[in-house]
XYZ file of C-alpha atoms in Angstrom:
241
model
C 50.753 46.280 -14.134
C 53.745 46.321 -11.828
C 51.797 48.407 -9.339
C 48.922 45.940 -9.464
C 51.338 43.078 -8.938
C 52.883 44.797 -5.921
C 49.401 45.522 -4.521
C 48.377 41.884 -4.869
C 51.650 40.778 -3.304
C 51.082 43.143 -0.367
C 47.574 41.830 0.145
C 48.861 38.277 0.068
C 51.408 39.045 2.753
C 48.760 40.739 4.900
C 46.485 37.723 4.639
C 49.381 35.426 5.412
C 50.286 37.360 8.554
C 46.678 37.321 9.735
C 46.260 33.595 9.113
C 49.605 32.533 10.556
C 48.868 33.803 14.032
C 50.784 31.609 16.481
C 47.890 30.499 18.684
C 44.147 30.868 18.605
C 41.925 31.412 21.637
C 41.566 27.638 22.038
C 45.347 27.218 22.265
C 45.761 30.011 24.808
C 42.905 28.679 26.947
C 44.338 25.170 26.630
C 47.653 26.332 28.058
C 45.889 28.034 30.972
C 43.755 25.000 31.803
C 46.782 22.750 31.472
C 48.612 24.797 34.110
C 45.719 24.113 36.481
C 45.868 20.415 35.610
C 49.626 20.293 36.144
C 49.513 21.914 39.575
C 46.552 19.922 40.873
C 47.823 16.561 39.617
C 51.323 17.002 41.047
C 50.056 18.266 44.403
C 47.499 15.442 44.678
C 50.120 12.877 43.721
C 52.531 14.011 46.440
C 50.284 14.944 49.377
C 48.831 12.547 51.992
C 45.258 13.790 52.313
C 43.255 11.524 50.025
C 41.410 10.117 53.025
C 41.286 11.995 56.334
C 39.768 11.349 59.733
C 37.214 13.667 61.257
C 39.320 16.136 63.230
C 36.577 16.316 65.878
C 37.147 12.673 66.849
C 39.920 12.816 69.462
C 40.460 9.063 69.711
C 40.587 8.339 65.982
C 43.224 5.819 64.900
C 43.662 7.274 61.405
C 44.969 10.780 60.810
C 45.239 10.928 57.007
C 46.613 8.943 54.093
C 47.670 9.499 50.508
C 48.977 7.418 47.665
C 52.428 7.013 49.184
C 52.235 8.190 52.813
C 50.052 7.051 55.709
C 49.660 9.000 58.946
C 48.199 7.256 61.999
C 47.464 8.444 65.507
C 47.434 4.960 66.970
C 46.909 2.080 64.533
C 47.101 -1.374 66.113
C 49.015 -4.058 64.244
C 46.342 -6.094 62.459
C 48.565 -9.182 62.765
C 48.985 -8.839 66.535
C 46.075 -10.499 68.324
C 47.272 -9.139 71.680
C 47.341 -5.493 70.526
C 50.870 -4.880 71.771
C 52.177 -2.961 68.733
C 50.810 0.353 67.507
C 51.892 2.561 64.607
C 51.989 6.297 65.224
C 52.991 9.173 62.932
C 53.559 9.480 59.190
C 55.480 6.907 57.169
C 56.204 6.164 53.561
C 54.065 3.192 52.638
C 57.147 1.183 51.601
C 59.083 2.123 54.744
C 61.697 -0.636 55.299
C 62.918 0.607 58.681
C 59.881 0.457 60.995
C 59.541 -2.935 62.673
C 56.402 -4.726 61.571
C 55.387 -2.116 59.000
C 56.239 -4.352 56.072
C 54.103 -7.087 57.622
C 50.925 -5.002 57.343
C 51.694 -3.732 53.840
C 49.047 -6.034 52.392
C 46.523 -4.320 54.668
C 47.793 -0.819 53.863
C 47.894 -1.371 50.096
C 45.006 -3.608 49.015
C 44.501 -4.309 45.278
C 42.279 -1.264 44.733
C 44.963 0.985 46.223
C 47.577 -0.513 43.901
C 45.243 0.201 40.976
C 44.794 3.792 42.155
C 48.546 4.266 42.491
C 49.140 2.756 39.049
C 46.618 4.823 37.125
C 47.375 8.091 38.887
C 51.089 7.541 38.370
C 50.398 7.144 34.636
C 48.416 10.384 34.804
C 51.289 12.188 36.529
C 53.894 10.916 34.056
C 51.669 11.933 31.137
C 51.182 15.414 32.568
C 54.926 15.891 33.066
C 55.634 14.818 29.476
C 52.861 17.096 28.248
C 54.364 19.969 30.232
C 57.562 19.756 28.174
C 55.603 19.910 24.927
C 53.336 22.704 26.183
C 56.380 24.796 27.091
C 57.774 24.251 23.606
C 54.382 25.077 22.069
C 54.036 28.242 24.163
C 57.602 29.557 23.905
C 59.218 28.272 20.733
C 57.000 26.574 18.154
C 55.177 28.447 15.415
C 52.745 27.671 12.583
C 55.525 28.011 10.012
C 57.234 24.884 11.370
C 56.329 21.533 9.838
C 55.982 19.689 13.154
C 53.650 22.310 14.667
C 50.434 20.390 13.998
C 51.961 17.092 15.128
C 53.088 18.769 18.344
C 49.585 20.064 19.128
C 47.930 16.727 18.335
C 50.456 14.851 20.469
C 49.817 17.259 23.337
C 46.089 16.762 22.966
C 46.118 12.966 22.875
C 48.717 12.638 25.637
C 46.795 14.994 27.904
C 43.585 13.106 27.102
C 45.238 9.804 28.043
C 46.448 11.394 31.278
C 42.939 12.576 32.094
C 41.482 9.124 31.438
C 44.127 7.434 33.612
C 43.623 9.950 36.408
C 39.868 9.568 36.141
C 40.105 5.792 36.501
C 42.353 6.229 39.544
C 40.025 8.588 41.380
C 36.929 6.537 40.506
C 38.513 3.381 41.901
C 39.500 5.187 45.092
C 36.071 6.810 45.422
C 34.373 3.411 45.215
C 36.621 1.458 47.591
C 38.617 4.028 49.579
C 36.169 4.547 52.428
C 34.507 1.156 52.631
C 34.286 -0.919 55.772
C 37.047 -3.429 56.649
C 39.918 -1.253 55.449
C 40.789 1.892 57.388
C 39.429 1.905 60.961
C 36.333 3.926 61.863
C 35.408 4.430 58.212
C 32.166 6.176 59.216
C 34.249 9.043 60.645
C 36.528 9.357 57.619
C 36.010 11.436 54.514
C 37.777 12.220 51.275
C 40.356 14.941 51.808
C 41.543 17.909 49.817
C 44.228 15.892 48.004
C 41.520 13.661 46.556
C 39.502 16.723 45.521
C 42.569 18.123 43.741
C 43.091 14.735 42.070
C 39.541 14.899 40.688
C 40.034 18.490 39.508
C 43.308 17.522 37.850
C 41.747 14.643 35.928
C 38.876 16.831 34.708
C 41.259 19.682 33.806
C 43.353 17.268 31.741
C 40.282 16.327 29.735
C 39.327 19.968 29.165
C 42.890 20.919 28.174
C 43.016 17.976 25.757
C 39.804 19.072 24.035
C 41.158 22.625 23.695
C 44.463 21.408 22.245
C 42.688 19.200 19.719
C 40.469 22.144 18.817
C 43.604 24.219 18.318
C 44.986 21.525 15.999
C 41.774 21.666 13.947
C 41.932 25.488 13.764
C 45.578 25.482 12.656
C 44.856 22.820 10.015
C 42.033 24.943 8.618
C 44.266 28.041 8.607
C 46.944 26.223 6.637
C 44.408 25.050 4.085
C 42.957 28.558 3.706
C 46.449 30.031 3.391
C 47.363 27.652 0.584
C 44.123 28.462 -1.220
C 44.741 32.213 -0.813
C 48.324 31.960 -2.069
C 47.184 29.977 -5.092
C 44.411 32.481 -5.861
C 46.710 35.518 -5.554
C 49.301 33.818 -7.749
C 46.710 33.169 -10.462
C 45.464 36.786 -10.251
C 49.037 38.083 -10.424
C 49.827 36.003 -13.501
C 46.606 36.999 -15.249
C 47.250 40.750 -14.714
C 50.949 40.616 -15.600
């Protein structure tokens, strides 16, 4: 009887080890996709190539622009009817030092651009917060900890919210960013690589979120199966004792 009890106990431990694997394939893939989302979102947020001028046009007034930086080759002051002031080079959009730059800020940052900045900033903040939790999930947390499932669900929903915010930002910019009556020579402008990365980042956030939520479902099922197995082995052990 004692031998049978030890055999059952050994089987129970084996099952427990198999079920309490730290991460499933969904979790590992989620971490990998999240890394892509993190890199693309941060790079898109910081780089000034959301809208770029055709490099083949030598007399183009616009060079490139991003969420926070505008680069012009020779942009005339829209408030100067005599065309005596031109803006050349790259500047932070809230530059307080260049004479006259604050006076055209309403032209540089129309309402749709403010909306794009707002939603993509929310996306970036969400991704940074998710990064902290993903690092903890990847390096420290395990299924034996009570908060493990809450951590995965929080990662999933936060990353999903980041993807939705980023998606709204890029959609708004795609609709209004290259329309007439904003940047000069709009027919010769196109969406740059920063905007492409922003789109990839938003999509990657959504994919990572779905993988994290799948991981949460898998871990919940494993815990339920483990409890059922432990209960069954305990009943068998007591009946054979």
